[in-house]
Structures are given as structure tokens and as C-alpha cells.
GROMACS .gro file of C-alpha atoms in nm:
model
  360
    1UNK     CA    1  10.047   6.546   6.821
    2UNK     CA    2  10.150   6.282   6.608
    3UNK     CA    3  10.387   6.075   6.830
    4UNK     CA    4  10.288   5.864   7.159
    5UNK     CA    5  10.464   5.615   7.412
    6UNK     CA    6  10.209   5.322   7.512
    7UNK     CA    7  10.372   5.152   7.862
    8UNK     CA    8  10.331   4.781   7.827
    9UNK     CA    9  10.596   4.622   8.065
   10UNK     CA   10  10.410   4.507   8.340
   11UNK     CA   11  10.397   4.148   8.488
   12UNK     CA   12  10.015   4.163   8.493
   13UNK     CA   13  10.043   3.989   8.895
   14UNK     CA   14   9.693   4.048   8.953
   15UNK     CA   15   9.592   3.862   8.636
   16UNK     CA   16   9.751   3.513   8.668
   17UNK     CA   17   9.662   3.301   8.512
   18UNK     CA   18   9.591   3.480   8.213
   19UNK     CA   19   9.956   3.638   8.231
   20UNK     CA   20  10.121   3.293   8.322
   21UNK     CA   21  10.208   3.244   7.923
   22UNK     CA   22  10.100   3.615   7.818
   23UNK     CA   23  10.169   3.965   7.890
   24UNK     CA   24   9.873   4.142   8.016
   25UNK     CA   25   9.830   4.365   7.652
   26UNK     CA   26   9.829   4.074   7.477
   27UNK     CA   27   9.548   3.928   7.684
   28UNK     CA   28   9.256   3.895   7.416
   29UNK     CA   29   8.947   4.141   7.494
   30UNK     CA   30   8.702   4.143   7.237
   31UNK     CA   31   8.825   3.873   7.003
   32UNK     CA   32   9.174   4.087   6.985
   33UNK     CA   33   9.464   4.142   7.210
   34UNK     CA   34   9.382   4.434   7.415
   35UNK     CA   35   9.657   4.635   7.285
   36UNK     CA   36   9.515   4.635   6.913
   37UNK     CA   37   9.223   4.882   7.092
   38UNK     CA   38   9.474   5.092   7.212
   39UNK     CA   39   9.660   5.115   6.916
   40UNK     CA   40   9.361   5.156   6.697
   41UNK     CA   41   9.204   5.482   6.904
   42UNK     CA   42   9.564   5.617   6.901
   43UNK     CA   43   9.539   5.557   6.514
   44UNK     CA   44   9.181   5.690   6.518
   45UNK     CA   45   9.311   6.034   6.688
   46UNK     CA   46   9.610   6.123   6.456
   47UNK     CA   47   9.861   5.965   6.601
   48UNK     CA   48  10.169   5.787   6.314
   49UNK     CA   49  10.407   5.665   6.552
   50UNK     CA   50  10.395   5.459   6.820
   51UNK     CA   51  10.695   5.358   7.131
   52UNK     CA   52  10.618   5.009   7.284
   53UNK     CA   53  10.826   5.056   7.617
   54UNK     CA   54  10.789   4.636   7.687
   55UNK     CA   55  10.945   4.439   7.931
   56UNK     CA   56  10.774   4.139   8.047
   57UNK     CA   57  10.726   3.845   7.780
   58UNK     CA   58  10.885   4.136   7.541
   59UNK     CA   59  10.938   3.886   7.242
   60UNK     CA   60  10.544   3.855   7.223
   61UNK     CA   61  10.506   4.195   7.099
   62UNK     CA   62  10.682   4.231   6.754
   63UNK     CA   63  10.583   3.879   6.562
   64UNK     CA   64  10.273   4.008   6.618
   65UNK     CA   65  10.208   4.385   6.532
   66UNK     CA   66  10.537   4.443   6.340
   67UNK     CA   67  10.564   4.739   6.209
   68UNK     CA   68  10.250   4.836   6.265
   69UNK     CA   69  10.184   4.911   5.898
   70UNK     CA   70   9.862   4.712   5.943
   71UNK     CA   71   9.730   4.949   6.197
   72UNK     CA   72   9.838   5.231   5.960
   73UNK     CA   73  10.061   5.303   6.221
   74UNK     CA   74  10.482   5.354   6.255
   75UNK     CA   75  10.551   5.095   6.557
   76UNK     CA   76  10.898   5.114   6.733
   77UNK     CA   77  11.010   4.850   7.061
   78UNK     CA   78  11.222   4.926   7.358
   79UNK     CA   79  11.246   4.680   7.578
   80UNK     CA   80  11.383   4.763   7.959
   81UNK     CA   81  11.626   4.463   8.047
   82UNK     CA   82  11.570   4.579   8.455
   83UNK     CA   83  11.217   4.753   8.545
   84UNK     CA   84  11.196   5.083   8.523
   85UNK     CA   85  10.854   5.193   8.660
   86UNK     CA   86  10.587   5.426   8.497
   87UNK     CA   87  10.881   5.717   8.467
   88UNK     CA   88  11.206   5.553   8.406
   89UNK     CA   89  10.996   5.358   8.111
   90UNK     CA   90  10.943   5.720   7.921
   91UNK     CA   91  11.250   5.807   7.970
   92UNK     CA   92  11.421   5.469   7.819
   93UNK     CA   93  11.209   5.527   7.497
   94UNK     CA   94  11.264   5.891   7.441
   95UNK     CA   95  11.580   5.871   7.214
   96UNK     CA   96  11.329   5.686   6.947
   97UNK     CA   97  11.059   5.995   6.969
   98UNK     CA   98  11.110   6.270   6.647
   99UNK     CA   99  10.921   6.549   6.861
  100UNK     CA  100  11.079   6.885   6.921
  101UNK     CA  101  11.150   7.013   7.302
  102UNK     CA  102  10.779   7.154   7.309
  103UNK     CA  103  10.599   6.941   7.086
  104UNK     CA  104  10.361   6.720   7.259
  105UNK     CA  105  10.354   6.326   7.309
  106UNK     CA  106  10.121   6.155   7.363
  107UNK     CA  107  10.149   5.851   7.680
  108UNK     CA  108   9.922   5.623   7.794
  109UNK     CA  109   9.920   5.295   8.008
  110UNK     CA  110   9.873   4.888   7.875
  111UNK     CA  111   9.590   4.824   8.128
  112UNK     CA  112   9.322   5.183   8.059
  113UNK     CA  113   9.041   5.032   7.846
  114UNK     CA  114   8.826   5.408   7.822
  115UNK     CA  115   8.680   5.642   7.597
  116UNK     CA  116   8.876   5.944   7.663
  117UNK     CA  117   8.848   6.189   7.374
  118UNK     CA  118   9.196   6.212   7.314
  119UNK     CA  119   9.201   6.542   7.045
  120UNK     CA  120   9.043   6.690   7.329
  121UNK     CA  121   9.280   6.642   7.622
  122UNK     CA  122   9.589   6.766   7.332
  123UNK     CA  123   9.399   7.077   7.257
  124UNK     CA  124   9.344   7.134   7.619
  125UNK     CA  125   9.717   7.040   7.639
  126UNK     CA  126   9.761   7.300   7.378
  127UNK     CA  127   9.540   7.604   7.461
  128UNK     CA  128   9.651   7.609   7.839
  129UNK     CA  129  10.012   7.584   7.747
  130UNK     CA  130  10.068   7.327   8.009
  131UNK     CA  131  10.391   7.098   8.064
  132UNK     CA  132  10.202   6.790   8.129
  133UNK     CA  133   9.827   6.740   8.069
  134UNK     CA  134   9.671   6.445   8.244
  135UNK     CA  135   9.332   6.291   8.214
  136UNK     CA  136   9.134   6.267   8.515
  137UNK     CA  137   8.803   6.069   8.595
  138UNK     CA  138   8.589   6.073   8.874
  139UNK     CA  139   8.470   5.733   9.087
  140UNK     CA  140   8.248   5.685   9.353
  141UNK     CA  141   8.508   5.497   9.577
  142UNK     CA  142   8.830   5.704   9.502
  143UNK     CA  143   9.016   5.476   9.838
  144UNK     CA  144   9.196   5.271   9.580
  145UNK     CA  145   9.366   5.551   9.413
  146UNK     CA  146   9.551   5.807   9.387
  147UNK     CA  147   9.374   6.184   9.435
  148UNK     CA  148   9.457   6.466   9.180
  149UNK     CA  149   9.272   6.801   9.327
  150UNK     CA  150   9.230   7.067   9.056
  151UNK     CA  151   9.151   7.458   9.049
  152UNK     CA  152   8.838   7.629   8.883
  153UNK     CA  153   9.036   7.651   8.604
  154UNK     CA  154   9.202   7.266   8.572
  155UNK     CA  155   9.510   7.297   8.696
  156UNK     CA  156   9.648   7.059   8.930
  157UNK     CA  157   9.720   7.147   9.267
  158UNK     CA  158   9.850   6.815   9.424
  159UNK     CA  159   9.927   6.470   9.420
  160UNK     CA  160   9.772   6.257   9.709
  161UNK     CA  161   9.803   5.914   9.734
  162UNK     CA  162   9.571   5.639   9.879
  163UNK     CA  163   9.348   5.856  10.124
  164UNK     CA  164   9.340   5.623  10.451
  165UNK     CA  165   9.024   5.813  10.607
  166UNK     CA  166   8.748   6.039  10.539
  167UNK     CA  167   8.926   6.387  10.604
  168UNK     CA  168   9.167   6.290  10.330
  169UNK     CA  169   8.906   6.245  10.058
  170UNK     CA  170   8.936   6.584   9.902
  171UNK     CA  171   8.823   6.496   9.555
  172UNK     CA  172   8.681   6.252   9.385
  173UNK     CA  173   8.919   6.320   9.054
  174UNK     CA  174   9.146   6.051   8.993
  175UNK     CA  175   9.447   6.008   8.752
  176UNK     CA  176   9.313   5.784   8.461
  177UNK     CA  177   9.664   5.650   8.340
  178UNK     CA  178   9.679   5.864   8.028
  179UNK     CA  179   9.906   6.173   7.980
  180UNK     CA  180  10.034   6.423   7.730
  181UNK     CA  181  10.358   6.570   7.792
  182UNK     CA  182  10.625   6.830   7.629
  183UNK     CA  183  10.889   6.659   7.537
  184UNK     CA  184  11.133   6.843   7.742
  185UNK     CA  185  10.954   6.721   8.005
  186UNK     CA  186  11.061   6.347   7.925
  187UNK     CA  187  11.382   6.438   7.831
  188UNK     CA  188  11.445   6.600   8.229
  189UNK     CA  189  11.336   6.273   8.373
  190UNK     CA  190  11.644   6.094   8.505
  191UNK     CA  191  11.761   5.824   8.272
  192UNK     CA  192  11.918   5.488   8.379
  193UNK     CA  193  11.757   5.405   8.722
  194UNK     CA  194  11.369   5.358   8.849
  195UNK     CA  195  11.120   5.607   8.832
  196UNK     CA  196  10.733   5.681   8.900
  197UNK     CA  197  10.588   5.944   8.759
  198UNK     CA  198  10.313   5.927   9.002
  199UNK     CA  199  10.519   5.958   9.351
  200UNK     CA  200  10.849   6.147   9.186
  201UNK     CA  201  10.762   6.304   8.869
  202UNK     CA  202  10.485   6.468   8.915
  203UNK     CA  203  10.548   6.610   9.269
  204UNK     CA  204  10.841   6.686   9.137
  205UNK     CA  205  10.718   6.887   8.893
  206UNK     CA  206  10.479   7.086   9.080
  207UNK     CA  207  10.722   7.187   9.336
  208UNK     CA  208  10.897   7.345   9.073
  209UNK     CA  209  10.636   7.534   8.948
  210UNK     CA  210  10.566   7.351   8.612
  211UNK     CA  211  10.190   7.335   8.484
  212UNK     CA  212   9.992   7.052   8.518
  213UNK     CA  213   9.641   7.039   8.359
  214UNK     CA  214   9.391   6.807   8.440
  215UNK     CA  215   9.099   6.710   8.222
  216UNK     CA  216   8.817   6.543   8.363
  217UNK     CA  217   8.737   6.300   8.089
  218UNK     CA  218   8.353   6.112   8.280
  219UNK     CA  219   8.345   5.895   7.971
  220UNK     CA  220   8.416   5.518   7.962
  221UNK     CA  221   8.686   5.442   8.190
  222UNK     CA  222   8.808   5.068   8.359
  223UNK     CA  223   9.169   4.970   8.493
  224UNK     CA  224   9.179   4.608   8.333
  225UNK     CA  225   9.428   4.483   8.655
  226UNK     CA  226   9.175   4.194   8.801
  227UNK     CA  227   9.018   3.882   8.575
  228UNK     CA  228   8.682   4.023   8.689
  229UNK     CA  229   8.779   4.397   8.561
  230UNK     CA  230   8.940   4.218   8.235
  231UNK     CA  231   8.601   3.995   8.205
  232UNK     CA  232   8.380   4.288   8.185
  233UNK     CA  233   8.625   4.535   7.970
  234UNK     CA  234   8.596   4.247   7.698
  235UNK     CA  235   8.231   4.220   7.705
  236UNK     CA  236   8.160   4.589   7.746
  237UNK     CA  237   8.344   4.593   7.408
  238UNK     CA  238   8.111   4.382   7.227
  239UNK     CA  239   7.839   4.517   7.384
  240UNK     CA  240   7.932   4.862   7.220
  241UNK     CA  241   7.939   5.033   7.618
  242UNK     CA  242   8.312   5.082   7.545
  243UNK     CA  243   8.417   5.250   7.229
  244UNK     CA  244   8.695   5.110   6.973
  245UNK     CA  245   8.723   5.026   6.604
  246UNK     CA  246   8.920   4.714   6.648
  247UNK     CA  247   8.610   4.501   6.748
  248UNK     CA  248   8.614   4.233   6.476
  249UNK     CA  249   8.268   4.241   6.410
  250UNK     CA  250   7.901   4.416   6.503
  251UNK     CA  251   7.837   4.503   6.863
  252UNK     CA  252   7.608   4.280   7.022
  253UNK     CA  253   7.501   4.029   7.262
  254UNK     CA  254   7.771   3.796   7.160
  255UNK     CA  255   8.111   3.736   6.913
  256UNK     CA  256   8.193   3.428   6.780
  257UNK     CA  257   8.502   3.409   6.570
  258UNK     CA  258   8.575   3.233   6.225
  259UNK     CA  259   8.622   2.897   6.245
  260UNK     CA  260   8.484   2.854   6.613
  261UNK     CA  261   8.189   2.647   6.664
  262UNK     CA  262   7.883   2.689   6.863
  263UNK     CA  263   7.597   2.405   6.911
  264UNK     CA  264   7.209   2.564   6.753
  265UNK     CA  265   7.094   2.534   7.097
  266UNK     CA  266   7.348   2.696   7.307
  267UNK     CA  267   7.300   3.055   7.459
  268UNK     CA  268   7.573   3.306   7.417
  269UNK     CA  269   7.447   3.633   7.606
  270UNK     CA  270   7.615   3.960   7.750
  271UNK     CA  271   7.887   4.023   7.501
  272UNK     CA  272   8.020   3.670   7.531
  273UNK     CA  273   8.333   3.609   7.298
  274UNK     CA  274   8.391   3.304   7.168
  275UNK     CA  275   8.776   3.242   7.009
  276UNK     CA  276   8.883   3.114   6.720
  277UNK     CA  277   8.881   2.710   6.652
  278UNK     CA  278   8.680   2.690   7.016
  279UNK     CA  279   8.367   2.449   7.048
  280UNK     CA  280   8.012   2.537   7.239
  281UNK     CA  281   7.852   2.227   7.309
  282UNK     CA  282   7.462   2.114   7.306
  283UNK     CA  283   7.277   2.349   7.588
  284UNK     CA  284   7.554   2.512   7.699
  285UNK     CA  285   7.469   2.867   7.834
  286UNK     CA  286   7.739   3.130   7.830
  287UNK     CA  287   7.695   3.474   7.958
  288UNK     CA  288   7.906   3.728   7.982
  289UNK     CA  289   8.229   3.532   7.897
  290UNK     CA  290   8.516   3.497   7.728
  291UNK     CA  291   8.624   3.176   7.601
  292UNK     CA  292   8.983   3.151   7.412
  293UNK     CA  293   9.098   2.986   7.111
  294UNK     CA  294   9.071   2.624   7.109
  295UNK     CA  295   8.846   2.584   7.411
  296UNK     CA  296   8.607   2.359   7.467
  297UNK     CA  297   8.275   2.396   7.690
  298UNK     CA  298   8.108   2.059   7.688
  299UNK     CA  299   7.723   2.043   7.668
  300UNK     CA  300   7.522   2.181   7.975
  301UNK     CA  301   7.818   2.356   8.116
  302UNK     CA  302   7.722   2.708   8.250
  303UNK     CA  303   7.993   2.950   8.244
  304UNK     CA  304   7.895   3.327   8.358
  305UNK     CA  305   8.104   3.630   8.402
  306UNK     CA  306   8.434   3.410   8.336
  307UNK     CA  307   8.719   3.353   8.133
  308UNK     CA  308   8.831   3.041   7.985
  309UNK     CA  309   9.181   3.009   7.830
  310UNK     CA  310   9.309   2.911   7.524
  311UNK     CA  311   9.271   2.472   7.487
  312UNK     CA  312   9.106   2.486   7.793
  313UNK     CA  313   8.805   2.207   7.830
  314UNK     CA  314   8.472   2.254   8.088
  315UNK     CA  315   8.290   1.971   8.170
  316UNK     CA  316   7.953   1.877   8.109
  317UNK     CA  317   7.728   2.064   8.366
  318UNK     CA  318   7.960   2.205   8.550
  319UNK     CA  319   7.889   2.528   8.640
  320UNK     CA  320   8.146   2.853   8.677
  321UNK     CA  321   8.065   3.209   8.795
  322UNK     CA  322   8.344   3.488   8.808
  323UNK     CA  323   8.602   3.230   8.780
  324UNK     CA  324   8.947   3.257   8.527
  325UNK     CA  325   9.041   2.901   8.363
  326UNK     CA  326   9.428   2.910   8.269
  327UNK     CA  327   9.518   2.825   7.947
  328UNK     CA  328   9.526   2.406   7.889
  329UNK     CA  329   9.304   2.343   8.184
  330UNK     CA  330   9.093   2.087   8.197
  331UNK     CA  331   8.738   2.109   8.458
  332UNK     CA  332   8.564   1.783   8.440
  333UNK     CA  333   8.165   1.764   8.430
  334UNK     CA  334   7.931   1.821   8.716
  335UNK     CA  335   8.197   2.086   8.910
  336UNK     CA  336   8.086   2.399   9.034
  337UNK     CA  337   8.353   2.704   9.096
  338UNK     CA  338   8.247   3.078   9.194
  339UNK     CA  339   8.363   3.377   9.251
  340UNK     CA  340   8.744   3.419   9.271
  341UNK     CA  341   8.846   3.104   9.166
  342UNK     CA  342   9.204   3.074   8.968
  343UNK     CA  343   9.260   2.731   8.829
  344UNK     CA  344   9.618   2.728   8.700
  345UNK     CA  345   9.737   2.637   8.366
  346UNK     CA  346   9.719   2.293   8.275
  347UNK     CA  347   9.600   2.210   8.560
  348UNK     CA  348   9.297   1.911   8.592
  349UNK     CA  349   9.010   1.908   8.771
  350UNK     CA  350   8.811   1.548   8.826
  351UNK     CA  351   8.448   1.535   8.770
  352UNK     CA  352   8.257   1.624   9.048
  353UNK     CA  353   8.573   1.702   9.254
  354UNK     CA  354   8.490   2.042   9.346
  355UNK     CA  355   8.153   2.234   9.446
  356UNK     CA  356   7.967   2.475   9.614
  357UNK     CA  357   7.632   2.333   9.674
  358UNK     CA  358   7.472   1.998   9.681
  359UNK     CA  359   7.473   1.808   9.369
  360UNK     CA  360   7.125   1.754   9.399
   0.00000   0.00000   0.00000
């Protein structure tokens, strides 16, 4: 398996702000756009050459990665002019893949941050002669996703999507976004209009008899779709909790890029990130967080579990918990924002304008 397709068209709703200016893979996690992890396990598994199937914000990707030489990688871009969903995406790239009819490739979604041992699910791919090969995970709470039931021996039995009550809750298995298929298998899927390989494909599939193997895969696994999700992928990262050789720098309690600059008395804690050019201030306590290129978080200022875009400025002691800053921003001292809280790009915020307790 030398060849995969990496799906990175979405619109990243869930994560405006942070999307507003920059598609979600491109979203920095770890110091790094989140798509340099992906491509770097890919790299780190055997895999040469690389399909971007892009959409939204496509221009982004290429000035950046090129050819992927850098990566030690062969990168190639398609970009979908109309959406295509999960399915119709494959299908647009396949005419760049080299793989014969039953070679196998390799497919995996923009938004996975997770450990999976990807040799593993090929040679499972491999020994069980299987048409598709998905990687499953289990989760306490499998409500918000879709069910894939397996036999004793790993092959899938059904498709079920968002149980709505108890009696529906057959398995805790879930699909974990990342697939490998024979390439005759992309090739069948209809070309030219929308397609899910979740609610057509797959059903699809198993009606007809194909085999679909499941590998349960309990390693690291997160679906990066909320700023909370996205928050604690990044820091997970730099804590070493989630595995990837793209970190640019030592795990640890914190990551402070060249060039950024951090006051001797502030406290950066919980895999913290600090971007390039971007300035702690005196006291400032930062846990947890990421905080963009060019940002500024003013002494005293108390930023937990959060994200602060790029040129973005915090006031002095204000205080934010589980909240995403757009890029440009500006919070002025002695606010207080928790949990949930979007503030748009560019937007301004007056000191002392907005709180949650006294300011006492």
C-alpha cells in the first residue's frame, strides 16, 4: 500500500471562527497545520503518494505543502468545483491514483487526529481478502454516531446510523473515518454527482455481498469537528497522549515557537502552544491553550482550555475558559468569557464589557 486519498473539502461549520479565513486542515494543532500530522503518519507507514481531494479555501493547500517533497512524500490536488460528499470525493480523485484494480488505497478523513496503526489495518486488509477494510473504535456514548456491528471474525454486518433509543444500541463499534479500499472498489462508485460512502456506499456494498472488515483500532482516537475537540487534539499532541512525528519540538507541558515571546513569569501548562511572533505578557497564566501567530495575551490575562487566533490581542486580566478568539480580535482587559463563547474575527471587545461574575 503505497498510495492514499486524504478528504480535506469540508467547510469546517462547526469550527467558525477558526475556519472563517482557514480550512479546517489547515487549522494549526501543535504548532503545525493539522494536516502536516496526517501526512507525516501516512509518510511514517509507507505510504509515497498522496490525493488531496480539497474543496473549500482549495488555493490554501498547494503554496503550502507543494509537492510534498518536504514530507518525503508525492502530493497530487483535486479540487471538487460542486461538493461531492465523503464518496463522490474518492471517486473525483481516482483517475490520479497508479494502483491496480486490487491493489489497496489507502483513505482517510481531514478531521481524525488518532493513533491507528495503519500497517496493521492493510495487513488485516490483506490477509482477510476484504473489499473495503475500515477502522473501527469503540466510545462510551456511541448516540452521536454511526454503529458498525461486526462478527467473531471482523466482518461487518451492518451499517446503522444515529441509534435514537436504547434497543438500537447494538454495539459500541463505531466507524473512525479511516478506510482501505481495492481500487475497483473506487472505481464502481458513481462519478459526477454526490455521494456518501457512509449511507450509499457501504450499504451498498454489503447488499451485494462484498466484504467489509472492520478493525477495532482502541488506540488514540478524536473527531477534531468542535473548538473544544480541536483545543484538546492540539494539546494532547504536545503532551505526547496523541502520537505524530510532526510535533516541532519535545513533548511536554508546553510549545513555544521561534521567535514568539513569553514573559519569565508567565505559566504555560497542559500542552499550551504558543505561535510564532506571539507575545505572553508579565503573569499571564495559560493552560491548556493554543495561542496563534502574532497574538498577544496582555499581562494577568488567564486563558484556559481556549484558542486564540492569529493577531488576536487579550486584555489585561481578563479571563477566558473554553472560549475560541477569531483571528484579529481584540478582548480588552478585565473581561471574562466561558464556555462556548465564539468571538468573531476582528471583532472588539471593550474593557470590562463582558462578564460572568462580579468584578470584585
Amino acid at each position: 500500500m503505497t498510495e492514499a486519498i486524504l478528504l480535506v473539502g469540508g467547510r469546517g461549520t462547526r469550527l467558525r471562527p477558526l475556519t472563517v479565513r482557514t480550512p479546517k486542515p489547515m487549522v494549526p494543532a501543535a504548532g503545525v497545520p493539522f494536516l502536516t500530522h496526517q501526512l507525516a503518519r501516512a509518510r511514517a507507514a509507507g505510504v509515497e503518494h498522496i490525493v488531496l481531494a480539497t474543496s473549500y479555501l482549495a488555493e490554501v493547500f498547494e503554496p503550502y505543502f507543494g509537492d510534498g517533497s518536504s514530507l518525503g512524500l508525492h502530493i497530487e490536488y483535486v479540487t471538487e468545483e460542486e461538493p461531492l460528499g465523503t464518496g463522490g470525493a474518492i471517486r473525483n480523485v481516482a483517475s490520479r491514483l497508479h494502483s491496480g484494480p486490487d491493489d489497496p488505497v489507502l483513505i482517510f478523513n481531514g478531521d481524525i487526529l488518532t493513533g491507528l496503526d495503519i500497517p496493521a489495518l492493510v495487513a488485516a486488509h490483506e490477509t482477510t481478502g476484504a473489499d473495503v477494510s475500515l477502522h473501527l473504535t469503540r466510545v462510551e456514548d456511541p448516540r452521536a454516531f454511526g454503529l458498525v456491528p461486526t462478527d467473531a471474525t471482523g466482518r461487518v454486518t451492518a451499517f446503522l446510523e444515529k441509534p435514537q433509543s436504547p434497543e438500537e444500541i447494538v454495539t459500541d463499534q463505531i466507524n473512525a473515518g479511516a478506510y482501505v479500499f481495492r481500487r475497483s472498489v473506487i472505481d464502481a462508485i458513481p462519478a459526477g454527482r454526490p455521494v456518501s460512502v457512509e449511507r450509499e456506499t457501504f450499504p451498498e456494498l454489503l447488499a451485494t455481498g462484498a466484504h467489509l472488515q472492520g478493525m477495532v483500532d482502541s488506540t488514540y482516537w478524536l473527531d477534531l469537528g468542535t473548538p473544544q475537540a480541536f483545543v484538546r487534539g492540539s494539546a494532547d499532541l504536545v503532551l505526547g497522549r496523541a502520537p505524530s512525528p510532526a510535533v516541532p519540538g519535545r513533548c511536554g507541558d508546553r510549545l513555544v515557537l521561534p521567535t514568539a515571546t513569553v514573559a519569565p513569569d508567565a505559566k504555560l501548562t497542559g500542552g499550551t502552544v504558543v505561535g510564532e511572533g506571539a507575545r505572553i505578557g508579565e503573569g499571564a497564566r495559560i493552560t491548556g491553550s493554543t495561542v496563534l501567530a502574532g497574538a498577544v495575551v496582555e499581562p494577568g490575562a488567564v486563558v484556559t482550555d481556549s484558542f486564540v487566533g492569529a493577531g488576536a490581542r487579550i486584555g489585561e486580566r481578563t479571563i477566558l475558559t473554553g472560549t475560541v478568539i477569531g483571528d484579529g480580535a481584540v478582548v480588552g482587559p478585565d473581561n471574562e468569557l466561558r464556555e462556548g463563547v465564539r468571538v468573531w474575527c476582528d471583532a472588539q471587545i471593550p474593557a470590562a464589557t463582558l462578564r460572568f461574575s462580579s468584578d470584585q
